[in-house]
PDB file of C-alpha atoms in Angstrom:
ATOM      1  CA  MET A  27      21.654  49.046 -26.758  1.00 67.00           C
ATOM      2  CA  ARG A  28      23.992  52.114 -27.004  1.00 81.00           C
ATOM      3  CA  ALA A  29      22.329  55.643 -28.152  1.00 92.00           C
ATOM      4  CA  PRO A  30      23.855  56.633 -31.382  1.00 95.00           C
ATOM      5  CA  ASP A  31      28.024  59.045 -30.917  1.00 97.00           C
ATOM      6  CA  TRP A  32      25.595  62.474 -31.849  1.00 98.00           C
ATOM      7  CA  LEU A  33      23.912  62.128 -28.435  1.00 98.00           C
ATOM      8  CA  THR A  34      27.543  62.792 -25.998  1.00 98.00           C
ATOM      9  CA  ALA A  35      28.974  64.367 -29.042  1.00 98.00           C
ATOM     10  CA  ARG A  36      28.037  68.310 -27.108  1.00 98.00           C
ATOM     11  CA  PRO A  37      26.892  69.017 -23.899  1.00 98.00           C
ATOM     12  CA  VAL A  38      23.507  68.704 -23.170  1.00 98.00           C
ATOM     13  CA  ALA A  39      21.261  72.393 -22.527  1.00 98.00           C
ATOM     14  CA  HIS A  40      18.906  71.411 -19.333  1.00 98.00           C
ATOM     15  CA  ARG A  41      15.679  72.886 -20.668  1.00 98.00           C
ATOM     16  CA  GLY A  42      17.304  74.608 -22.844  1.00 98.00           C
ATOM     17  CA  LEU A  43      19.883  77.556 -22.426  1.00 98.00           C
ATOM     18  CA  HIS A  44      18.209  79.402 -20.074  1.00 98.00           C
ATOM     19  CA  ASP A  45      19.512  82.813 -17.830  1.00 96.00           C
ATOM     20  CA  ILE A  46      17.149  84.212 -15.270  1.00 92.00           C
ATOM     21  CA  SER A  47      19.489  87.197 -14.836  1.00 91.00           C
ATOM     22  CA  ARG A  48      18.920  87.830 -18.960  1.00 91.00           C
ATOM     23  CA  GLY A  49      15.153  87.025 -18.923  1.00 91.00           C
ATOM     24  CA  ILE A  50      16.240  83.807 -20.755  1.00 95.00           C
ATOM     25  CA  VAL A  51      13.327  81.411 -19.232  1.00 97.00           C
ATOM     26  CA  GLU A  52      13.409  77.652 -18.914  1.00 98.00           C
ATOM     27  CA  ASN A  53      11.929  75.746 -21.901  1.00 98.00           C
ATOM     28  CA  MET A  54      11.162  78.635 -23.326  1.00 97.00           C
ATOM     29  CA  PRO A  55      11.812  79.759 -27.261  1.00 97.00           C
ATOM     30  CA  GLY A  56      14.508  82.186 -26.011  1.00 97.00           C
ATOM     31  CA  ALA A  57      16.054  79.186 -23.896  1.00 98.00           C
ATOM     32  CA  VAL A  58      16.165  76.885 -26.842  1.00 98.00           C
ATOM     33  CA  GLN A  59      17.583  79.489 -29.193  1.00 98.00           C
ATOM     34  CA  ALA A  60      20.622  79.762 -27.309  1.00 98.00           C
ATOM     35  CA  ALA A  61      21.049  76.530 -26.893  1.00 98.00           C
ATOM     36  CA  VAL A  62      21.198  76.769 -30.674  1.00 98.00           C
ATOM     37  CA  ALA A  63      23.249  79.568 -31.187  1.00 98.00           C
ATOM     38  CA  GLY A  64      25.960  77.410 -28.818  1.00 98.00           C
ATOM     39  CA  ASN A  65      25.606  74.721 -30.622  1.00 98.00           C
ATOM     40  CA  PHE A  66      24.720  72.455 -27.479  1.00 98.00           C
ATOM     41  CA  SER A  67      21.674  69.958 -27.558  1.00 98.00           C
ATOM     42  CA  ILE A  68      18.799  70.743 -25.632  1.00 98.00           C
ATOM     43  CA  GLU A  69      17.270  68.755 -23.176  1.00 98.00           C
ATOM     44  CA  VAL A  70      13.400  69.675 -22.561  1.00 98.00           C
ATOM     45  CA  ASP A  71       9.847  68.401 -20.865  1.00 98.00           C
ATOM     46  CA  ILE A  72       6.785  67.317 -22.129  1.00 98.00           C
ATOM     47  CA  GLN A  73       3.621  67.549 -20.438  1.00 98.00           C
ATOM     48  CA  LEU A  74       0.002  66.427 -21.988  1.00 98.00           C
ATOM     49  CA  SER A  75      -2.758  69.253 -22.055  1.00 98.00           C
ATOM     50  CA  ALA A  76      -6.172  68.369 -21.860  1.00 98.00           C
ATOM     51  CA  ASP A  77      -7.006  68.273 -25.881  1.00 98.00           C
ATOM     52  CA  GLY A  78      -3.884  65.604 -25.794  1.00 98.00           C
ATOM     53  CA  GLU A  79      -0.942  68.282 -27.156  1.00 98.00           C
ATOM     54  CA  ALA A  80       2.547  67.939 -26.036  1.00 98.00           C
ATOM     55  CA  MET A  81       3.571  70.834 -24.114  1.00 98.00           C
ATOM     56  CA  VAL A  82       6.734  72.073 -23.336  1.00 98.00           C
ATOM     57  CA  HIS A  83       6.342  72.424 -19.706  1.00 98.00           C
ATOM     58  CA  HIS A  84       8.509  70.685 -16.845  1.00 98.00           C
ATOM     59  CA  ASP A  85       6.066  71.002 -13.479  1.00 97.00           C
ATOM     60  CA  HIS A  86       3.095  69.509 -13.177  1.00 97.00           C
ATOM     61  CA  ALA A  87       1.579  72.504 -12.041  1.00 97.00           C
ATOM     62  CA  LEU A  88       1.489  75.697 -13.240  1.00 98.00           C
ATOM     63  CA  GLY A  89       2.030  78.862 -11.058  1.00 97.00           C
ATOM     64  CA  ARG A  90       6.215  78.393 -10.502  1.00 97.00           C
ATOM     65  CA  LEU A  91       7.409  80.190 -13.515  1.00 96.00           C
ATOM     66  CA  THR A  92       3.253  81.565 -14.621  1.00 96.00           C
ATOM     67  CA  GLU A  93       0.963  83.934 -13.438  1.00 94.00           C
ATOM     68  CA  ALA A  94      -2.280  81.486 -13.957  1.00 96.00           C
ATOM     69  CA  ILE A  95      -2.121  78.130 -11.153  1.00 97.00           C
ATOM     70  CA  GLY A  96      -3.831  74.744 -11.800  1.00 98.00           C
ATOM     71  CA  PRO A  97      -3.103  71.272 -13.047  1.00 98.00           C
ATOM     72  CA  VAL A  98      -1.026  71.392 -16.859  1.00 98.00           C
ATOM     73  CA  VAL A  99      -3.290  68.638 -17.658  1.00 98.00           C
ATOM     74  CA  ALA A 100      -6.313  70.053 -16.875  1.00 98.00           C
ATOM     75  CA  LYS A 101      -5.762  73.123 -19.464  1.00 98.00           C
ATOM     76  CA  THR A 102      -5.828  72.407 -23.566  1.00 98.00           C
ATOM     77  CA  ALA A 103      -3.129  73.447 -25.325  1.00 98.00           C
ATOM     78  CA  ALA A 104      -4.312  76.966 -26.692  1.00 98.00           C
ATOM     79  CA  GLU A 105      -4.895  78.068 -23.105  1.00 98.00           C
ATOM     80  CA  LEU A 106      -1.532  77.236 -22.455  1.00 98.00           C
ATOM     81  CA  LYS A 107      -0.054  78.632 -25.098  1.00 98.00           C
ATOM     82  CA  ALA A 108      -2.492  82.006 -23.963  1.00 98.00           C
ATOM     83  CA  ILE A 109      -0.844  81.783 -20.346  1.00 97.00           C
ATOM     84  CA  THR A 110       1.121  84.742 -19.233  1.00 95.00           C
ATOM     85  CA  PHE A 111       5.005  83.919 -17.714  1.00 94.00           C
ATOM     86  CA  LYS A 112       6.597  85.622 -15.536  1.00 93.00           C
ATOM     87  CA  ASP A 113       9.627  87.348 -16.878  1.00 87.00           C
ATOM     88  CA  THR A 114       9.421  86.628 -20.013  1.00 92.00           C
ATOM     89  CA  PRO A 115       6.660  87.549 -23.091  1.00 93.00           C
ATOM     90  CA  GLU A 116       6.983  84.712 -24.214  1.00 96.00           C
ATOM     91  CA  ARG A 117       4.369  81.771 -24.737  1.00 97.00           C
ATOM     92  CA  MET A 118       4.736  77.913 -23.952  1.00 98.00           C
ATOM     93  CA  MET A 119       5.294  75.656 -26.828  1.00 98.00           C
ATOM     94  CA  SER A 120       3.918  72.804 -28.137  1.00 98.00           C
ATOM     95  CA  LEU A 121       6.465  69.848 -29.421  1.00 98.00           C
ATOM     96  CA  SER A 122       5.405  70.704 -33.030  1.00 98.00           C
ATOM     97  CA  ASP A 123       6.494  74.284 -32.692  1.00 98.00           C
ATOM     98  CA  LEU A 124      10.158  73.382 -31.104  1.00 98.00           C
ATOM     99  CA  CYS A 125      10.248  71.003 -33.935  1.00 98.00           C
ATOM    100  CA  THR A 126       9.580  73.767 -35.950  1.00 98.00           C
ATOM    101  CA  MET A 127      11.912  75.735 -34.183  1.00 98.00           C
ATOM    102  CA  VAL A 128      15.072  74.036 -33.974  1.00 98.00           C
ATOM    103  CA  ALA A 129      14.786  72.773 -37.489  1.00 98.00           C
ATOM    104  CA  GLY A 130      17.097  69.073 -36.711  1.00 98.00           C
ATOM    105  CA  ARG A 131      20.105  72.236 -35.922  1.00 98.00           C
ATOM    106  CA  VAL A 132      20.986  70.573 -33.042  1.00 98.00           C
ATOM    107  CA  PRO A 133      19.767  67.034 -31.425  1.00 98.00           C
ATOM    108  CA  LEU A 134      16.865  67.092 -29.077  1.00 98.00           C
ATOM    109  CA  VAL A 135      16.649  65.108 -25.713  1.00 98.00           C
ATOM    110  CA  ILE A 136      12.933  65.327 -24.895  1.00 99.00           C
ATOM    111  CA  GLU A 137      11.900  64.345 -21.652  1.00 98.00           C
ATOM    112  CA  VAL A 138       8.404  62.915 -21.172  1.00 98.00           C
ATOM    113  CA  LYS A 139       6.865  63.659 -17.984  1.00 98.00           C
ATOM    114  CA  SER A 140       4.487  60.770 -16.415  1.00 97.00           C
ATOM    115  CA  HIS A 141       1.495  61.056 -13.645  1.00 96.00           C
ATOM    116  CA  PHE A 142       3.137  56.918 -12.881  1.00 96.00           C
ATOM    117  CA  ASP A 143      -0.705  56.745 -14.093  1.00 96.00           C
ATOM    118  CA  GLY A 144       0.197  53.988 -17.084  1.00 96.00           C
ATOM    119  CA  ASP A 145      -1.143  56.645 -19.536  1.00 97.00           C
ATOM    120  CA  ARG A 146       0.005  57.034 -22.988  1.00 98.00           C
ATOM    121  CA  LYS A 147      -1.594  59.329 -24.949  1.00 98.00           C
ATOM    122  CA  LEU A 148       1.661  62.055 -23.969  1.00 98.00           C
ATOM    123  CA  VAL A 149       4.187  59.226 -26.023  1.00 98.00           C
ATOM    124  CA  LYS A 150       2.056  58.518 -28.509  1.00 98.00           C
ATOM    125  CA  ARG A 151       1.563  62.377 -29.166  1.00 98.00           C
ATOM    126  CA  MET A 152       4.812  62.497 -29.123  1.00 98.00           C
ATOM    127  CA  ALA A 153       5.695  59.734 -32.010  1.00 98.00           C
ATOM    128  CA  GLU A 154       2.634  61.488 -34.377  1.00 98.00           C
ATOM    129  CA  VAL A 155       4.940  64.563 -34.036  1.00 98.00           C
ATOM    130  CA  LEU A 156       8.320  63.272 -34.470  1.00 98.00           C
ATOM    131  CA  ALA A 157       7.236  61.010 -37.000  1.00 98.00           C
ATOM    132  CA  SER A 158       7.451  63.773 -40.116  1.00 96.00           C
ATOM    133  CA  TYR A 159      10.724  65.479 -38.087  1.00 98.00           C
ATOM    134  CA  GLN A 160      13.882  64.543 -40.010  1.00 97.00           C
ATOM    135  CA  GLY A 161      16.349  66.020 -36.477  1.00 98.00           C
ATOM    136  CA  GLN A 162      18.135  64.044 -34.207  1.00 98.00           C
ATOM    137  CA  ALA A 163      15.970  63.257 -31.250  1.00 98.00           C
ATOM    138  CA  VAL A 164      15.771  61.135 -27.883  1.00 98.00           C
ATOM    139  CA  GLY A 165      13.152  60.237 -26.217  1.00 98.00           C
ATOM    140  CA  MET A 166      13.508  59.552 -21.856  1.00 98.00           C
ATOM    141  CA  SER A 167      11.486  59.535 -18.563  1.00 98.00           C
ATOM    142  CA  PHE A 168      12.128  58.363 -14.882  1.00 97.00           C
ATOM    143  CA  ASP A 169       8.311  56.112 -15.611  1.00 97.00           C
ATOM    144  CA  PRO A 170       9.663  52.473 -16.832  1.00 96.00           C
ATOM    145  CA  ASP A 171       6.453  52.055 -18.431  1.00 97.00           C
ATOM    146  CA  GLN A 172       6.929  55.832 -20.279  1.00 98.00           C
ATOM    147  CA  VAL A 173      10.553  54.369 -21.341  1.00 98.00           C
ATOM    148  CA  LEU A 174       8.286  50.738 -22.454  1.00 98.00           C
ATOM    149  CA  ALA A 175       5.744  52.868 -24.103  1.00 98.00           C
ATOM    150  CA  LEU A 176       8.509  55.040 -26.478  1.00 98.00           C
ATOM    151  CA  ARG A 177      10.358  51.794 -27.058  1.00 98.00           C
ATOM    152  CA  GLU A 178       7.011  50.209 -28.653  1.00 98.00           C
ATOM    153  CA  LEU A 179       5.659  53.710 -30.079  1.00 98.00           C
ATOM    154  CA  LEU A 180       8.317  54.649 -31.577  1.00 97.00           C
ATOM    155  CA  PRO A 181      10.849  52.244 -31.605  1.00 97.00           C
ATOM    156  CA  SER A 182      12.562  54.468 -34.808  1.00 95.00           C
ATOM    157  CA  ARG A 183      14.140  56.498 -31.868  1.00 97.00           C
ATOM    158  CA  PRO A 184      16.862  56.121 -29.728  1.00 98.00           C
ATOM    159  CA  ARG A 185      14.880  55.986 -25.842  1.00 98.00           C
ATOM    160  CA  GLY A 186      16.604  56.613 -22.082  1.00 98.00           C
ATOM    161  CA  ILE A 187      15.725  56.523 -18.778  1.00 98.00           C
ATOM    162  CA  VAL A 188      16.166  59.073 -15.922  1.00 98.00           C
ATOM    163  CA  ALA A 189      17.397  57.866 -13.068  1.00 98.00           C
ATOM    164  CA  GLN A 190      19.189  58.193  -9.772  1.00 97.00           C
ATOM    165  CA  ARG A 191      20.036  56.013  -6.831  1.00 96.00           C
ATOM    166  CA  THR A 192      17.291  56.148  -4.310  1.00 96.00           C
ATOM    167  CA  TYR A 193      13.690  58.033  -4.286  1.00 96.00           C
ATOM    168  CA  GLN A 194      13.193  58.555  -1.258  1.00 92.00           C
ATOM    169  CA  ASP A 195      12.929  62.591  -1.341  1.00 90.00           C
ATOM    170  CA  GLU A 196       9.967  64.420  -0.856  1.00 92.00           C
ATOM    171  CA  TYR A 197       9.798  64.857  -4.932  1.00 92.00           C
ATOM    172  CA  TRP A 198       8.938  61.817  -4.991  1.00 95.00           C
ATOM    173  CA  ALA A 199       6.730  61.509  -2.071  1.00 93.00           C
ATOM    174  CA  TYR A 200       3.432  61.346  -4.574  1.00 92.00           C
ATOM    175  CA  LEU A 201       4.345  57.717  -5.585  1.00 95.00           C
ATOM    176  CA  THR A 202       3.765  54.461  -3.494  1.00 95.00           C
ATOM    177  CA  GLN A 203       6.833  52.461  -2.173  1.00 94.00           C
ATOM    178  CA  ALA A 204       5.594  50.283  -4.527  1.00 93.00           C
ATOM    179  CA  GLN A 205       6.340  51.948  -7.400  1.00 93.00           C
ATOM    180  CA  ARG A 206       9.755  53.640  -6.247  1.00 94.00           C
ATOM    181  CA  ASP A 207      11.049  50.412  -5.259  1.00 93.00           C
ATOM    182  CA  SER A 208      10.043  49.484  -9.222  1.00 91.00           C
ATOM    183  CA  MET A 209      12.454  51.958 -10.492  1.00 94.00           C
ATOM    184  CA  LEU A 210      15.556  51.407  -8.560  1.00 95.00           C
ATOM    185  CA  TYR A 211      19.033  49.520  -9.687  1.00 95.00           C
ATOM    186  CA  LEU A 212      17.263  50.133 -13.599  1.00 95.00           C
ATOM    187  CA  ARG A 213      15.822  46.568 -13.090  1.00 93.00           C
ATOM    188  CA  HIS A 214      13.214  47.338 -15.652  1.00 94.00           C
ATOM    189  CA  GLY A 215      16.288  47.439 -17.814  1.00 94.00           C
ATOM    190  CA  PHE A 216      15.181  44.209 -19.867  1.00 94.00           C
ATOM    191  CA  GLN A 217      12.167  44.913 -21.146  1.00 95.00           C
ATOM    192  CA  THR A 218      12.590  48.417 -21.738  1.00 96.00           C
ATOM    193  CA  GLN A 219      15.824  47.994 -22.946  1.00 96.00           C
ATOM    194  CA  PRO A 220      17.132  51.533 -23.114  1.00 97.00           C
ATOM    195  CA  HIS A 221      19.878  53.090 -25.332  1.00 98.00           C
ATOM    196  CA  PHE A 222      21.576  55.322 -22.566  1.00 98.00           C
ATOM    197  CA  VAL A 223      20.788  55.849 -19.082  1.00 98.00           C
ATOM    198  CA  ALA A 224      20.620  59.983 -17.661  1.00 98.00           C
ATOM    199  CA  PHE A 225      21.391  59.836 -13.760  1.00 98.00           C
ATOM    200  CA  LYS A 226      21.803  62.296 -10.915  1.00 98.00           C
ATOM    201  CA  VAL A 227      25.332  63.052 -11.435  1.00 98.00           C
ATOM    202  CA  ASP A 228      25.380  63.841  -7.410  1.00 98.00           C
ATOM    203  CA  HIS A 229      24.683  59.653  -7.359  1.00 98.00           C
ATOM    204  CA  LEU A 230      27.745  58.893  -9.859  1.00 98.00           C
ATOM    205  CA  PRO A 231      30.121  56.058  -9.161  1.00 98.00           C
ATOM    206  CA  ALA A 232      26.735  54.030  -8.907  1.00 97.00           C
ATOM    207  CA  PRO A 233      26.679  50.270  -9.236  1.00 97.00           C
ATOM    208  CA  ALA A 234      23.689  50.086 -12.101  1.00 97.00           C
ATOM    209  CA  PRO A 235      24.654  53.068 -14.266  1.00 97.00           C
ATOM    210  CA  TRP A 236      28.076  51.259 -14.554  1.00 97.00           C
ATOM    211  CA  ILE A 237      26.821  47.757 -15.190  1.00 97.00           C
ATOM    212  CA  ALA A 238      24.728  49.476 -18.085  1.00 96.00           C
ATOM    213  CA  ARG A 239      27.515  51.551 -19.186  1.00 97.00           C
ATOM    214  CA  ASN A 240      30.288  49.126 -18.912  1.00 96.00           C
ATOM    215  CA  VAL A 241      28.058  45.601 -19.511  1.00 95.00           C
ATOM    216  CA  PHE A 242      25.350  46.196 -21.809  1.00 95.00           C
ATOM    217  CA  GLY A 243      27.306  49.334 -23.934  1.00 96.00           C
ATOM    218  CA  CYS A 244      24.169  52.251 -23.016  1.00 97.00           C
ATOM    219  CA  ALA A 245      24.859  55.975 -23.066  1.00 98.00           C
ATOM    220  CA  LEU A 246      25.370  57.412 -19.518  1.00 98.00           C
ATOM    221  CA  LEU A 247      24.696  60.973 -19.498  1.00 98.00           C
ATOM    222  CA  GLY A 248      24.962  63.294 -15.681  1.00 98.00           C
ATOM    223  CA  TRP A 249      22.561  65.271 -14.218  1.00 98.00           C
ATOM    224  CA  THR A 250      21.403  68.274 -13.446  1.00 98.00           C
ATOM    225  CA  VAL A 251      25.662  69.279 -14.065  1.00 98.00           C
ATOM    226  CA  ARG A 252      26.198  73.370 -12.027  1.00 98.00           C
ATOM    227  CA  THR A 253      29.586  73.114 -10.571  1.00 98.00           C
ATOM    228  CA  PRO A 254      32.758  72.586 -11.335  1.00 98.00           C
ATOM    229  CA  GLU A 255      32.759  69.743  -9.210  1.00 98.00           C
ATOM    230  CA  GLN A 256      29.564  68.282 -11.112  1.00 98.00           C
ATOM    231  CA  ARG A 257      31.431  68.810 -13.801  1.00 98.00           C
ATOM    232  CA  ALA A 258      34.004  67.030 -13.241  1.00 98.00           C
ATOM    233  CA  ARG A 259      32.375  63.719 -11.489  1.00 98.00           C
ATOM    234  CA  ALA A 260      30.468  63.538 -14.938  1.00 98.00           C
ATOM    235  CA  GLY A 261      33.692  63.752 -16.844  1.00 98.00           C
ATOM    236  CA  GLN A 262      35.003  61.043 -15.273  1.00 98.00           C
ATOM    237  CA  TYR A 263      31.894  59.073 -14.897  1.00 98.00           C
ATOM    238  CA  ALA A 264      29.440  59.619 -17.303  1.00 98.00           C
ATOM    239  CA  ASP A 265      30.014  60.218 -21.886  1.00 98.00           C
ATOM    240  CA  GLN A 266      28.424  63.368 -21.233  1.00 98.00           C
ATOM    241  CA  MET A 267      26.643  66.364 -19.332  1.00 98.00           C
ATOM    242  CA  ILE A 268      23.455  67.458 -18.922  1.00 99.00           C
ATOM    243  CA  PHE A 269      24.031  70.759 -18.064  1.00 98.00           C
ATOM    244  CA  GLU A 270      22.198  74.797 -16.714  1.00 98.00           C
ATOM    245  CA  GLY A 271      23.838  77.859 -15.142  1.00 97.00           C
ATOM    246  CA  PHE A 272      27.104  78.243 -17.152  1.00 97.00           C
ATOM    247  CA  VAL A 273      28.312  78.064 -20.440  1.00 97.00           C
ATOM    248  CA  PRO A 274      30.718  75.076 -21.222  1.00 96.00           C
TER     249      PRO A 274
END
């Protein structure tokens, strides 16, 4: 069940090697190009558009980075690509655009963002795009159902679960308690069969990722590493780090 060695061979740039002080915005082409130039793996997020395209964007809603507002899923791919972003002339990419840009030069770590509603159209589109992509790429998600979808629809690619010790903070308030409980302790592992675990670095060490790594052979990534202390923690307890805010 372990991921290939190339997944942990180099640090993973979180949402690309972005640096807003230099006008390089997360998940934008410039952040991708900077990561490629630094020979880092690239972590990106994908969201579903209204017409079923996989778009490279983190937030469910527009507004934090964009001049436009509203749910990403309410707009078509063409509409999303036309949106003006703050602090950059660049535009949102599709997953296909990203693959064309990277062209296999560094690995891609693709996080499937989920509304936890059982909709698997995003993974289906991801599978269609990656079917013709010759580069190294893995998929992962916080949502166990999306990881199961990766297992069923994209079995040729390594898959992972993104996890943390607890899910009681405000970010997860939109989920029911039952949904949050289902994510605890990697209890879905025998069903989803992940090849790797991406675990919140501040929550390491923890029993579940330790068991996944040392008993079941899963690779372990620590996210998101921003400080020297977090880097030391990832170095002690994980196989590799997902980082931002500095250049390793």
